[in-house]
């Protein structure tokens, strides 16, 4: 299916691995010209680089970085049509999961909001004039199931993502009449480095359960979290939803949240 993204210009943050890498790859395969943003590149991202995909190194904890990234996209490709705020998770110096709400300091709360909410707000603020100039655009914010399903092991992260959901809804109402759609994709557990890398969440659960990390991800976590599909998601499954929301096929979809959470969140 042709998503009619050929020639569209997209910025994807947190693009060096995991969900962001899958999104950048998918948008490029659909014909978009992609600015892939991360602190540093990766071998996987380097393989995608070329005329239609450029890596821009940026630390989104720097308040000036989001606007600089958006300006770079306009310089490279002449404008901006799609913004995917994917960068998120624990920022440098902050470790998740925690044992309790009491384990998070003021400094860690501040860093969590800087990375997971404020960097997206700044990128959107920079992107809106370019999209208005082109007569519209699509903003997709990657949130989390924890925005709706609070958890004491990552309470500050969930609070920041809940803020992102709220901001997204406000933006969709204000800028919808100007052709700009703003939607949210909320993943549940996804097979990314946060789970799979050495010392990651799978290793932590393995140490507690006496199971090997792969068994944790394929059996323990799906049962513990009550995943209706019986498995955690693959990054490509999130990327597919993002690409559809970025596409003209979703022209009348805005202010919506799409859960790709394996059926984790049970509430309405």
mmCIF file with all atom_site columns, N, CA, C and O in Angstrom, residues 160-184:
data_model
loop_
_atom_site.group_PDB
_atom_site.id
_atom_site.type_symbol
_atom_site.label_atom_id
_atom_site.label_alt_id
_atom_site.label_comp_id
_atom_site.label_asym_id
_atom_site.label_entity_id
_atom_site.label_seq_id
_atom_site.pdbx_PDB_ins_code
_atom_site.Cartn_x
_atom_site.Cartn_y
_atom_site.Cartn_z
_atom_site.occupancy
_atom_site.B_iso_or_equiv
_atom_site.pdbx_formal_charge
_atom_site.auth_seq_id
_atom_site.auth_comp_id
_atom_site.auth_asym_id
_atom_site.auth_atom_id
_atom_site.pdbx_PDB_model_num
ATOM 1   N N  . UNK A 1 160 ? 5.327  12.448 32.898 1.00 0.00 ? 160 UNK A N  1
ATOM 2   C CA . UNK A 1 160 ? 5.757  13.225 31.733 1.00 0.00 ? 160 UNK A CA 1
ATOM 3   C C  . UNK A 1 160 ? 4.984  12.817 30.490 1.00 0.00 ? 160 UNK A C  1
ATOM 4   O O  . UNK A 1 160 ? 4.576  13.669 29.677 1.00 0.00 ? 160 UNK A O  1
ATOM 5   N N  . UNK A 1 161 ? 4.760  11.523 30.320 1.00 0.00 ? 161 UNK A N  1
ATOM 6   C CA . UNK A 1 161 ? 4.017  11.049 29.153 1.00 0.00 ? 161 UNK A CA 1
ATOM 7   C C  . UNK A 1 161 ? 2.538  11.434 29.244 1.00 0.00 ? 161 UNK A C  1
ATOM 8   O O  . UNK A 1 161 ? 1.903  11.720 28.215 1.00 0.00 ? 161 UNK A O  1
ATOM 9   N N  . UNK A 1 162 ? 1.979  11.459 30.426 1.00 0.00 ? 162 UNK A N  1
ATOM 10  C CA . UNK A 1 162 ? 0.604  11.943 30.576 1.00 0.00 ? 162 UNK A CA 1
ATOM 11  C C  . UNK A 1 162 ? 0.516  13.398 30.154 1.00 0.00 ? 162 UNK A C  1
ATOM 12  O O  . UNK A 1 162 ? -0.464 13.834 29.523 1.00 0.00 ? 162 UNK A O  1
ATOM 13  N N  . UNK A 1 163 ? 1.538  14.181 30.488 1.00 0.00 ? 163 UNK A N  1
ATOM 14  C CA . UNK A 1 163 ? 1.598  15.564 30.036 1.00 0.00 ? 163 UNK A CA 1
ATOM 15  C C  . UNK A 1 163 ? 1.651  15.660 28.523 1.00 0.00 ? 163 UNK A C  1
ATOM 16  O O  . UNK A 1 163 ? 1.011  16.531 27.915 1.00 0.00 ? 163 UNK A O  1
ATOM 17  N N  . UNK A 1 164 ? 2.405  14.771 27.892 1.00 0.00 ? 164 UNK A N  1
ATOM 18  C CA . UNK A 1 164 ? 2.477  14.764 26.432 1.00 0.00 ? 164 UNK A CA 1
ATOM 19  C C  . UNK A 1 164 ? 1.108  14.492 25.825 1.00 0.00 ? 164 UNK A C  1
ATOM 20  O O  . UNK A 1 164 ? 0.716  15.122 24.829 1.00 0.00 ? 164 UNK A O  1
ATOM 21  N N  . UNK A 1 165 ? 0.350  13.561 26.400 1.00 0.00 ? 165 UNK A N  1
ATOM 22  C CA . UNK A 1 165 ? -0.993 13.273 25.893 1.00 0.00 ? 165 UNK A CA 1
ATOM 23  C C  . UNK A 1 165 ? -1.874 14.520 25.970 1.00 0.00 ? 165 UNK A C  1
ATOM 24  O O  . UNK A 1 165 ? -2.635 14.822 25.046 1.00 0.00 ? 165 UNK A O  1
ATOM 25  N N  . UNK A 1 166 ? -1.777 15.222 27.090 1.00 0.00 ? 166 UNK A N  1
ATOM 26  C CA . UNK A 1 166 ? -2.596 16.415 27.286 1.00 0.00 ? 166 UNK A CA 1
ATOM 27  C C  . UNK A 1 166 ? -2.230 17.507 26.275 1.00 0.00 ? 166 UNK A C  1
ATOM 28  O O  . UNK A 1 166 ? -3.105 18.107 25.634 1.00 0.00 ? 166 UNK A O  1
ATOM 29  N N  . UNK A 1 167 ? -0.946 17.754 26.124 1.00 0.00 ? 167 UNK A N  1
ATOM 30  C CA . UNK A 1 167 ? -0.483 18.768 25.174 1.00 0.00 ? 167 UNK A CA 1
ATOM 31  C C  . UNK A 1 167 ? -0.917 18.410 23.755 1.00 0.00 ? 167 UNK A C  1
ATOM 32  O O  . UNK A 1 167 ? -1.341 19.279 22.978 1.00 0.00 ? 167 UNK A O  1
ATOM 33  N N  . UNK A 1 168 ? -0.822 17.147 23.409 1.00 0.00 ? 168 UNK A N  1
ATOM 34  C CA . UNK A 1 168 ? -1.184 16.711 22.060 1.00 0.00 ? 168 UNK A CA 1
ATOM 35  C C  . UNK A 1 168 ? -2.649 17.004 21.756 1.00 0.00 ? 168 UNK A C  1
ATOM 36  O O  . UNK A 1 168 ? -2.999 17.451 20.658 1.00 0.00 ? 168 UNK A O  1
ATOM 37  N N  . UNK A 1 169 ? -3.501 16.758 22.720 1.00 0.00 ? 169 UNK A N  1
ATOM 38  C CA . UNK A 1 169 ? -4.929 17.015 22.537 1.00 0.00 ? 169 UNK A CA 1
ATOM 39  C C  . UNK A 1 169 ? -5.179 18.509 22.342 1.00 0.00 ? 169 UNK A C  1
ATOM 40  O O  . UNK A 1 169 ? -5.966 18.917 21.477 1.00 0.00 ? 169 UNK A O  1
ATOM 41  N N  . UNK A 1 170 ? -4.533 19.340 23.138 1.00 0.00 ? 170 UNK A N  1
ATOM 42  C CA . UNK A 1 170 ? -4.690 20.794 23.007 1.00 0.00 ? 170 UNK A CA 1
ATOM 43  C C  . UNK A 1 170 ? -4.225 21.263 21.627 1.00 0.00 ? 170 UNK A C  1
ATOM 44  O O  . UNK A 1 170 ? -4.904 22.051 20.949 1.00 0.00 ? 170 UNK A O  1
ATOM 45  N N  . UNK A 1 171 ? -3.079 20.786 21.187 1.00 0.00 ? 171 UNK A N  1
ATOM 46  C CA . UNK A 1 171 ? -2.536 21.194 19.899 1.00 0.00 ? 171 UNK A CA 1
ATOM 47  C C  . UNK A 1 171 ? -3.432 20.767 18.748 1.00 0.00 ? 171 UNK A C  1
ATOM 48  O O  . UNK A 1 171 ? -3.604 21.511 17.766 1.00 0.00 ? 171 UNK A O  1
ATOM 49  N N  . UNK A 1 172 ? -3.996 19.573 18.859 1.00 0.00 ? 172 UNK A N  1
ATOM 50  C CA . UNK A 1 172 ? -4.855 19.084 17.772 1.00 0.00 ? 172 UNK A CA 1
ATOM 51  C C  . UNK A 1 172 ? -6.054 19.991 17.580 1.00 0.00 ? 172 UNK A C  1
ATOM 52  O O  . UNK A 1 172 ? -6.505 20.219 16.443 1.00 0.00 ? 172 UNK A O  1
ATOM 53  N N  . UNK A 1 173 ? -6.567 20.542 18.664 1.00 0.00 ? 173 UNK A N  1
ATOM 54  C CA . UNK A 1 173 ? -7.732 21.424 18.578 1.00 0.00 ? 173 UNK A CA 1
ATOM 55  C C  . UNK A 1 173 ? -7.354 22.796 18.027 1.00 0.00 ? 173 UNK A C  1
ATOM 56  O O  . UNK A 1 173 ? -8.037 23.351 17.158 1.00 0.00 ? 173 UNK A O  1
ATOM 57  N N  . UNK A 1 174 ? -6.242 23.331 18.502 1.00 0.00 ? 174 UNK A N  1
ATOM 58  C CA . UNK A 1 174 ? -5.864 24.680 18.072 1.00 0.00 ? 174 UNK A CA 1
ATOM 59  C C  . UNK A 1 174 ? -5.412 24.714 16.622 1.00 0.00 ? 174 UNK A C  1
ATOM 60  O O  . UNK A 1 174 ? -5.744 25.656 15.878 1.00 0.00 ? 174 UNK A O  1
ATOM 61  N N  . UNK A 1 175 ? -4.642 23.711 16.186 1.00 0.00 ? 175 UNK A N  1
ATOM 62  C CA . UNK A 1 175 ? -4.021 23.788 14.870 1.00 0.00 ? 175 UNK A CA 1
ATOM 63  C C  . UNK A 1 175 ? -4.677 22.901 13.823 1.00 0.00 ? 175 UNK A C  1
ATOM 64  O O  . UNK A 1 175 ? -4.283 22.947 12.649 1.00 0.00 ? 175 UNK A O  1
ATOM 65  N N  . UNK A 1 176 ? -5.681 22.127 14.219 1.00 0.00 ? 176 UNK A N  1
ATOM 66  C CA . UNK A 1 176 ? -6.420 21.345 13.239 1.00 0.00 ? 176 UNK A CA 1
ATOM 67  C C  . UNK A 1 176 ? -7.012 22.193 12.115 1.00 0.00 ? 176 UNK A C  1
ATOM 68  O O  . UNK A 1 176 ? -6.914 21.813 10.940 1.00 0.00 ? 176 UNK A O  1
ATOM 69  N N  . UNK A 1 177 ? -7.614 23.334 12.423 1.00 0.00 ? 177 UNK A N  1
ATOM 70  C CA . UNK A 1 177 ? -8.161 24.181 11.354 1.00 0.00 ? 177 UNK A CA 1
ATOM 71  C C  . UNK A 1 177 ? -7.108 24.693 10.376 1.00 0.00 ? 177 UNK A C  1
ATOM 72  O O  . UNK A 1 177 ? -7.457 25.176 9.286  1.00 0.00 ? 177 UNK A O  1
ATOM 73  N N  . UNK A 1 178 ? -5.827 24.589 10.742 1.00 0.00 ? 178 UNK A N  1
ATOM 74  C CA . UNK A 1 178 ? -4.754 25.052 9.851  1.00 0.00 ? 178 UNK A CA 1
ATOM 75  C C  . UNK A 1 178 ? -4.066 23.882 9.155  1.00 0.00 ? 178 UNK A C  1
ATOM 76  O O  . UNK A 1 178 ? -2.981 24.030 8.581  1.00 0.00 ? 178 UNK A O  1
ATOM 77  N N  . UNK A 1 179 ? -4.715 22.711 9.215  1.00 0.00 ? 179 UNK A N  1
ATOM 78  C CA . UNK A 1 179 ? -4.227 21.563 8.470  1.00 0.00 ? 179 UNK A CA 1
ATOM 79  C C  . UNK A 1 179 ? -3.180 20.726 9.172  1.00 0.00 ? 179 UNK A C  1
ATOM 80  O O  . UNK A 1 179 ? -2.573 19.841 8.557  1.00 0.00 ? 179 UNK A O  1
ATOM 81  N N  . UNK A 1 180 ? -2.972 20.973 10.456 1.00 0.00 ? 180 UNK A N  1
ATOM 82  C CA . UNK A 1 180 ? -1.945 20.236 11.195 1.00 0.00 ? 180 UNK A CA 1
ATOM 83  C C  . UNK A 1 180 ? -2.616 19.238 12.129 1.00 0.00 ? 180 UNK A C  1
ATOM 84  O O  . UNK A 1 180 ? -3.419 19.610 12.987 1.00 0.00 ? 180 UNK A O  1
ATOM 85  N N  . UNK A 1 181 ? -2.287 17.997 11.926 1.00 0.00 ? 181 UNK A N  1
ATOM 86  C CA . UNK A 1 181 ? -2.848 16.919 12.739 1.00 0.00 ? 181 UNK A CA 1
ATOM 87  C C  . UNK A 1 181 ? -1.843 16.518 13.816 1.00 0.00 ? 181 UNK A C  1
ATOM 88  O O  . UNK A 1 181 ? -0.641 16.412 13.543 1.00 0.00 ? 181 UNK A O  1
ATOM 89  N N  . UNK A 1 182 ? -2.330 16.282 15.025 1.00 0.00 ? 182 UNK A N  1
ATOM 90  C CA . UNK A 1 182 ? -1.465 15.894 16.146 1.00 0.00 ? 182 UNK A CA 1
ATOM 91  C C  . UNK A 1 182 ? -2.062 14.652 16.791 1.00 0.00 ? 182 UNK A C  1
ATOM 92  O O  . UNK A 1 182 ? -3.195 14.683 17.301 1.00 0.00 ? 182 UNK A O  1
ATOM 93  N N  . UNK A 1 183 ? -1.317 13.570 16.766 1.00 0.00 ? 183 UNK A N  1
ATOM 94  C CA . UNK A 1 183 ? -1.789 12.308 17.332 1.00 0.00 ? 183 UNK A CA 1
ATOM 95  C C  . UNK A 1 183 ? -0.724 11.690 18.232 1.00 0.00 ? 183 UNK A C  1
ATOM 96  O O  . UNK A 1 183 ? 0.447  12.070 18.184 1.00 0.00 ? 183 UNK A O  1
ATOM 97  N N  . UNK A 1 184 ? -1.151 10.732 19.018 1.00 0.00 ? 184 UNK A N  1
ATOM 98  C CA . UNK A 1 184 ? -0.287 10.071 19.987 1.00 0.00 ? 184 UNK A CA 1
ATOM 99  C C  . UNK A 1 184 ? -0.290 8.562  19.724 1.00 0.00 ? 184 UNK A C  1
ATOM 100 O O  . UNK A 1 184 ? -1.337 7.970  19.458 1.00 0.00 ? 184 UNK A O  1
#
